[in-house]
C-alpha positions in Angstrom: 11.2 7.0 1.8 9.8 3.7 1.0 11.7 3.1 -2.3 14.7 1.3 -0.5 12.1 -1.3 0.6 9.9 -1.2 -2.4 12.0 -0.4 -5.5 10.4 1.1 -8.7 10.7 -2.3 -10.4 10.2 -5.8 -9.2 7.9 -7.3 -6.5 5.8 -4.5 -5.1 6.1 -2.0 -7.7 2.5 -2.3 -9.1 1.1 -2.3 -5.8 2.9 0.8 -4.8 1.4 2.6 -7.8 -2.0 1.4 -6.8 -1.5 2.4 -3.2 -0.1 5.9 -4.0 -3.0 6.4 -6.5 -5.7 5.4 -3.9 -4.0 7.8 -1.2 -4.0 10.6 -3.8 -7.5 10.3 -5.4 -9.9 9.1 -2.6 -11.0 5.9 -4.5 -14.6 4.9 -3.6 -15.9 1.5 -2.6 -19.0 0.3 -4.4 -21.2 1.8 -1.6 -19.8 5.3 -2.3 -17.6 5.7 0.8 -14.0 6.4 0.5 -11.3 3.7 1.5 -9.7 4.6 4.7 -5.9 4.7 5.3 -5.8 1.3 7.0 -7.9 -0.4 4.1 -5.6 1.2 1.5 -2.5 -0.1 3.5 -3.9 -3.5 3.8 -4.6 -3.6 -0.1 -0.9 -2.7 -0.6 0.2 -5.5 1.7 -1.9 -8.1 0.0 -0.7 -6.8 -3.4 3.0 -7.0 -2.6 2.6 -10.5 -1.2 0.8 -11.4 -4.5 3.6 -9.9 -6.5 6.1 -12.2 -4.9 7.7 -10.1 -2.1 9.0 -12.1 0.8 6.6 -12.2 3.8 9.3 -10.5 6.0 9.8 -7.6 3.5 6.1 -7.3 2.9 5.5 -7.0 6.6 8.2 -4.4 7.1 6.9 -2.3 4.2 3.3 -2.6 5.6 4.4 -1.6 9.1 6.4 1.4 7.8 3.3 2.6 5.9 1.1 2.2 8.9 3.6 4.4 10.9 4.4 7.1 8.5 1.9 7.0 5.6 -0.2 10.1 5.1 -3.6 9.9 3.5 
């Protein structure tokens, strides 16, 4: 449901891939604990901003993930 906000190409596409991978495969922190949903969503938000997505669109994408993302 997020593709209208974060298309498959352009700003945010790499961060979306990383985000989905982290949701799917329980990526671990250096201390051996898994990242939680909020941390993964925050990584996504930082990533889409660094890829050049506008602050408004990045915020809306992040809020949508927080509301409906399932981990």
